[in-house]
Short mmCIF file of C-alpha atoms in Angstrom, two decimals:
data_model
loop_
_atom_site.label_atom_id
_atom_site.label_comp_id
_atom_site.label_asym_id
_atom_site.label_seq_id
_atom_site.Cartn_x
_atom_site.Cartn_y
_atom_site.Cartn_z
CA GLY A 281 -9.08 -16.84 1.64
CA GLU A 282 -6.73 -14.43 1.81
CA ASP A 283 -5.00 -13.16 5.25
CA VAL A 284 -1.59 -11.66 5.47
CA GLU A 285 -0.33 -10.91 8.88
CA GLN A 286 2.70 -9.22 10.73
CA SER A 287 3.79 -8.46 14.30
CA LEU A 288 2.93 -5.01 15.25
CA PHE A 289 6.25 -3.76 16.45
CA LEU A 290 9.95 -4.12 16.43
CA SER A 291 12.77 -2.19 18.19
CA VAL A 292 16.44 -2.62 17.34
CA ARG A 293 19.60 -0.67 17.98
CA GLU A 294 21.14 1.48 15.40
CA GLY A 295 23.61 -0.55 13.46
CA ASP A 296 21.80 -3.93 14.26
CA SER A 297 19.97 -6.18 11.73
CA SER A 298 16.52 -5.93 11.61
CA VAL A 299 14.05 -8.92 10.64
CA ILE A 300 10.31 -8.23 9.72
CA ASN A 301 8.40 -11.22 9.43
CA CYS A 302 5.20 -11.86 7.47
CA THR A 303 3.27 -14.83 7.16
CA TYR A 304 0.59 -15.50 4.51
CA THR A 305 -2.29 -17.95 3.88
CA ASP A 306 -2.81 -18.18 0.13
CA SER A 307 -0.60 -20.65 -1.76
CA SER A 308 -1.50 -18.88 -5.11
CA SER A 309 0.72 -16.01 -4.70
CA THR A 310 2.44 -14.74 -7.42
CA TYR A 311 4.44 -11.73 -6.11
CA LEU A 312 5.29 -10.78 -2.71
CA TYR A 313 6.09 -6.89 -1.95
CA TRP A 314 7.51 -4.97 0.88
CA TYR A 315 6.49 -1.25 1.45
CA LYS A 316 7.75 1.50 3.65
CA GLN A 317 5.82 4.08 5.20
CA GLU A 318 7.35 6.91 6.73
CA PRO A 319 4.58 9.17 9.11
CA GLY A 320 2.20 11.30 7.36
CA ALA A 321 3.29 9.68 3.56
CA GLY A 322 2.46 7.47 1.35
CA LEU A 323 3.90 3.97 0.81
CA GLN A 324 7.17 3.41 -0.98
CA LEU A 325 8.05 0.15 -2.77
CA LEU A 326 11.09 -1.30 -1.27
CA THR A 327 11.42 -4.73 -3.01
CA TYR A 328 9.40 -7.59 -4.34
CA ILE A 329 9.88 -11.07 -5.10
CA PHE A 330 8.20 -13.61 -7.36
CA SER A 331 6.81 -16.50 -5.90
CA ASN A 332 9.35 -19.12 -7.59
CA MET A 333 12.45 -17.11 -5.78
CA ASP A 334 13.43 -17.95 -2.45
CA MET A 335 15.84 -14.93 -1.95
CA LYS A 336 16.46 -11.82 -3.15
CA GLN A 337 18.98 -9.05 -2.14
CA ASP A 338 19.09 -5.50 -2.98
CA GLN A 339 22.08 -3.47 -0.98
CA ARG A 340 21.02 -3.50 2.86
CA LEU A 341 17.73 -5.26 1.98
CA THR A 342 17.31 -9.15 1.84
CA VAL A 343 14.30 -10.81 1.16
CA LEU A 344 13.65 -14.25 2.12
CA LEU A 345 10.69 -16.27 1.08
CA ASN A 346 9.76 -19.95 2.46
CA LYS A 347 7.06 -21.05 0.14
CA LYS A 348 6.29 -24.07 2.17
CA ASP A 349 5.42 -22.37 5.35
CA LYS A 350 4.11 -19.24 3.43
CA HIS A 351 6.55 -17.28 5.16
CA LEU A 352 8.21 -13.94 4.01
CA SER A 353 10.85 -11.84 5.54
CA LEU A 354 12.79 -8.55 5.13
CA ARG A 355 15.86 -8.19 6.67
CA ILE A 356 17.74 -4.78 6.94
CA ALA A 357 21.40 -4.80 7.37
CA ASP A 358 23.13 -2.00 9.62
CA THR A 359 19.73 -0.34 10.53
CA GLN A 360 19.88 3.21 10.77
CA THR A 361 17.55 5.70 12.46
CA GLY A 362 16.14 6.81 9.04
CA ASP A 363 14.69 3.32 8.64
CA SER A 364 12.16 3.76 11.43
CA ALA A 365 8.69 3.59 9.68
CA ILE A 366 6.06 0.99 9.27
CA TYR A 367 6.63 -1.57 7.00
CA PHE A 368 3.98 -3.33 5.12
CA CYS A 369 4.20 -6.52 3.03
CA ALA A 370 1.87 -7.47 0.52
CA GLU A 371 0.86 -10.13 -1.83
CA SER A 372 -0.69 -10.45 -5.12
CA MET A 373 -2.57 -13.56 -6.53
CA TYR A 374 -3.28 -14.51 -10.21
CA ASN A 375 -6.59 -15.85 -9.26
CA ALA A 376 -7.48 -12.79 -7.77
CA GLY A 377 -6.96 -10.47 -10.64
CA ASN A 378 -3.49 -9.76 -9.44
CA MET A 379 -4.92 -7.54 -6.46
CA LEU A 380 -2.68 -6.83 -3.57
CA THR A 381 -3.70 -7.91 -0.33
CA PHE A 382 -1.62 -5.87 2.51
CA GLY A 383 -0.69 -7.13 5.96
CA GLY A 384 -1.50 -4.69 8.84
CA GLY A 385 2.11 -3.08 8.94
CA THR A 386 5.08 -3.62 11.36
CA ARG A 387 6.37 -0.55 12.95
CA LEU A 388 9.98 -0.61 13.21
CA MET A 389 11.78 1.81 15.78
CA VAL A 390 15.44 2.12 15.66
CA LYS A 391 17.39 3.36 18.93
CA PRO A 392 20.28 5.32 18.40
CA SER B 219 8.92 8.68 -15.90
CA GLN B 220 5.57 8.25 -14.01
CA THR B 221 4.35 10.46 -11.09
CA ILE B 222 1.30 10.24 -8.93
CA HIS B 223 -0.26 13.54 -7.67
CA GLN B 224 -2.85 13.67 -4.81
CA TRP B 225 -4.22 16.29 -3.33
CA PRO B 226 -4.97 18.22 -0.88
CA ALA B 227 -2.51 16.90 1.84
CA THR B 228 -4.94 17.46 4.44
CA LEU B 229 -8.54 18.45 5.03
CA VAL B 230 -10.78 19.21 8.01
CA GLN B 231 -14.73 18.85 7.27
CA PRO B 232 -17.57 19.30 9.10
CA VAL B 233 -20.04 16.48 9.54
CA GLY B 234 -22.68 16.21 6.72
CA SER B 235 -20.26 18.44 4.41
CA PRO B 236 -19.32 16.63 0.78
CA LEU B 237 -15.84 15.63 -0.01
CA SER B 238 -13.84 15.67 -3.38
CA LEU B 239 -10.19 13.89 -3.16
CA GLU B 240 -8.52 14.05 -6.67
CA CYS B 241 -5.95 12.06 -7.61
CA THR B 242 -3.95 12.13 -11.24
CA VAL B 243 -1.14 10.05 -12.90
CA GLU B 244 1.06 11.43 -15.20
CA GLY B 245 3.91 9.44 -17.83
CA THR B 246 1.60 6.38 -18.32
CA SER B 247 -1.34 5.35 -19.95
CA ASN B 248 -4.66 2.98 -18.83
CA PRO B 249 -3.26 2.52 -15.51
CA ASN B 250 -5.03 0.55 -12.73
CA LEU B 251 -6.33 3.38 -10.23
CA TYR B 252 -7.05 2.68 -6.47
CA TRP B 253 -8.11 4.56 -3.41
CA TYR B 254 -7.21 3.11 0.09
CA ARG B 255 -7.83 4.01 3.39
CA GLN B 256 -5.42 3.75 6.46
CA ALA B 257 -6.96 4.11 9.99
CA ALA B 258 -4.71 5.36 12.44
CA GLY B 259 -1.20 4.50 10.84
CA ARG B 260 -2.48 1.05 10.47
CA GLY B 261 -3.32 -1.44 7.95
CA LEU B 262 -4.58 -0.60 4.33
CA GLN B 263 -8.34 -0.92 3.37
CA LEU B 264 -9.19 -1.33 -0.18
CA LEU B 265 -11.84 1.08 -1.19
CA PHE B 266 -12.39 1.40 -4.83
CA TYR B 267 -10.24 0.37 -8.08
CA SER B 268 -10.42 0.91 -11.60
CA VAL B 269 -9.19 -0.43 -14.55
CA GLY B 270 -10.13 1.86 -17.06
CA ILE B 271 -12.24 5.12 -17.84
CA GLY B 272 -15.86 4.82 -16.28
CA GLN B 273 -14.90 1.33 -14.79
CA ILE B 274 -15.23 1.36 -10.86
CA SER B 275 -15.05 -1.81 -8.55
CA SER B 276 -16.44 -1.13 -4.84
CA GLU B 277 -14.52 -3.17 -2.16
CA VAL B 278 -16.54 -1.95 0.62
CA PRO B 279 -19.96 -0.53 0.85
CA GLN B 280 -19.92 2.99 2.66
CA ASN B 281 -20.38 6.38 2.36
CA LEU B 282 -17.86 7.00 -0.19
CA SER B 283 -17.90 7.00 -4.08
CA ALA B 284 -15.17 6.87 -6.84
CA SER B 285 -15.37 8.25 -10.31
CA ARG B 286 -12.81 8.20 -13.11
CA PRO B 287 -13.73 10.70 -15.42
CA GLN B 288 -10.50 10.68 -17.69
CA ASP B 289 -7.85 8.10 -18.08
CA ARG B 290 -5.30 9.23 -15.38
CA GLN B 291 -7.89 11.08 -12.97
CA PHE B 292 -9.45 9.21 -9.84
CA ILE B 293 -11.88 11.14 -7.78
CA LEU B 294 -13.03 9.92 -4.48
CA SER B 295 -16.41 11.63 -3.08
CA SER B 296 -18.75 11.69 -0.55
CA LYS B 297 -22.13 13.70 -0.27
CA LYS B 298 -22.26 13.77 3.38
CA LEU B 299 -19.21 13.02 5.43
CA LEU B 300 -19.46 10.88 8.74
CA LEU B 301 -17.38 11.12 11.72
CA SER B 302 -16.03 7.52 10.73
CA ASP B 303 -14.87 8.72 7.64
CA SER B 304 -11.94 10.38 9.27
CA GLY B 305 -8.73 8.70 8.22
CA PHE B 306 -5.66 8.67 5.90
CA TYR B 307 -6.61 8.38 2.08
CA LEU B 308 -4.05 7.01 -0.13
CA CYS B 309 -4.33 6.79 -4.24
CA ALA B 310 -2.37 4.52 -5.94
CA TRP B 311 -1.87 3.17 -9.38
CA SER B 312 -0.35 0.28 -11.23
CA MET B 313 0.55 -1.06 -14.72
CA GLY B 314 -2.13 -3.96 -14.49
CA GLN B 315 0.24 -6.35 -16.50
CA GLY B 316 0.93 -9.28 -13.74
CA ASN B 317 3.41 -7.84 -11.50
CA GLU B 318 1.19 -5.27 -9.64
CA LYS B 319 3.92 -2.98 -8.50
CA LEU B 320 1.61 -0.24 -6.71
CA PHE B 321 2.91 3.37 -6.46
CA PHE B 322 1.29 5.28 -3.86
CA GLY B 323 0.32 9.17 -3.78
CA SER B 324 1.40 11.31 -0.72
CA GLY B 325 -2.01 10.62 0.87
CA THR B 326 -4.50 13.09 2.25
CA GLN B 327 -5.14 13.13 5.98
CA LEU B 328 -8.98 13.49 6.43
CA SER B 329 -10.46 14.74 9.51
CA VAL B 330 -14.41 14.68 10.10
CA LEU B 331 -15.23 17.05 12.91
#
C-alpha cells in the first residue's frame, strides 16, 4: 500500500538550517518530490530526486534519500522568513501509473 | 513555456447550488490533468485525473464530477453543492512521461454556506 508521512510542524530561527523529514512505505517508488505551498496558493515544485540517487543539492536545498529506510529529507540552509510555508513530499510509483502520493505536509515556521 | 490557469480564485456558494471550476493549460499538448482538494491547509486528496480528452478517472466517489471537453481544459462540476464540498481546489498538469512532475494552478477557495 501507499503511505507517505510527515511531521505536522517545524519551527526554526532565521539563519538556522531546517530539516523536514518524510517516510514512505512503497519500495517501488521511482521519483520523490518536494513541493512548497505558501498561504492561499498552489503548490510549487521545489526539487525532486530519482530513486537510484541518495543526494541532490540545489543552492540552499539538499535532498537526502535513504532507500533502505524509506526516508526522505529536505534540508534548507540559512532558513529565511520567506521559507515559511507548508512543505509536501510526494512519491510516484511506476506500478501505479506514475501517480503521485502526497504526504500530509509539514508547516515550517521561521522566527526572526 | 507552459502555464496553467485556474479560476475563480475564491467562490462562495449556497448549499444546493451548482458548481463549475475551470482549468486550462497553455504551452503543451496532451497533458495529464488532475483535480485535487485540500482541506484546511493540510494534505491533498486526488479527486479526478485525465490522460486524454473525454477520459476521466475518479479516485473518490462523491458529489463532484469532472469533464475534459478539450485537450487542455479540465472542468470540475457539481449539480448540488454540500457543506462538505468546502475546501481549496487545485488543478494540476503533468507531461505523463514517467517523471510525473506536477505543476499546480493557484487554487480556488470554495466556501459552501
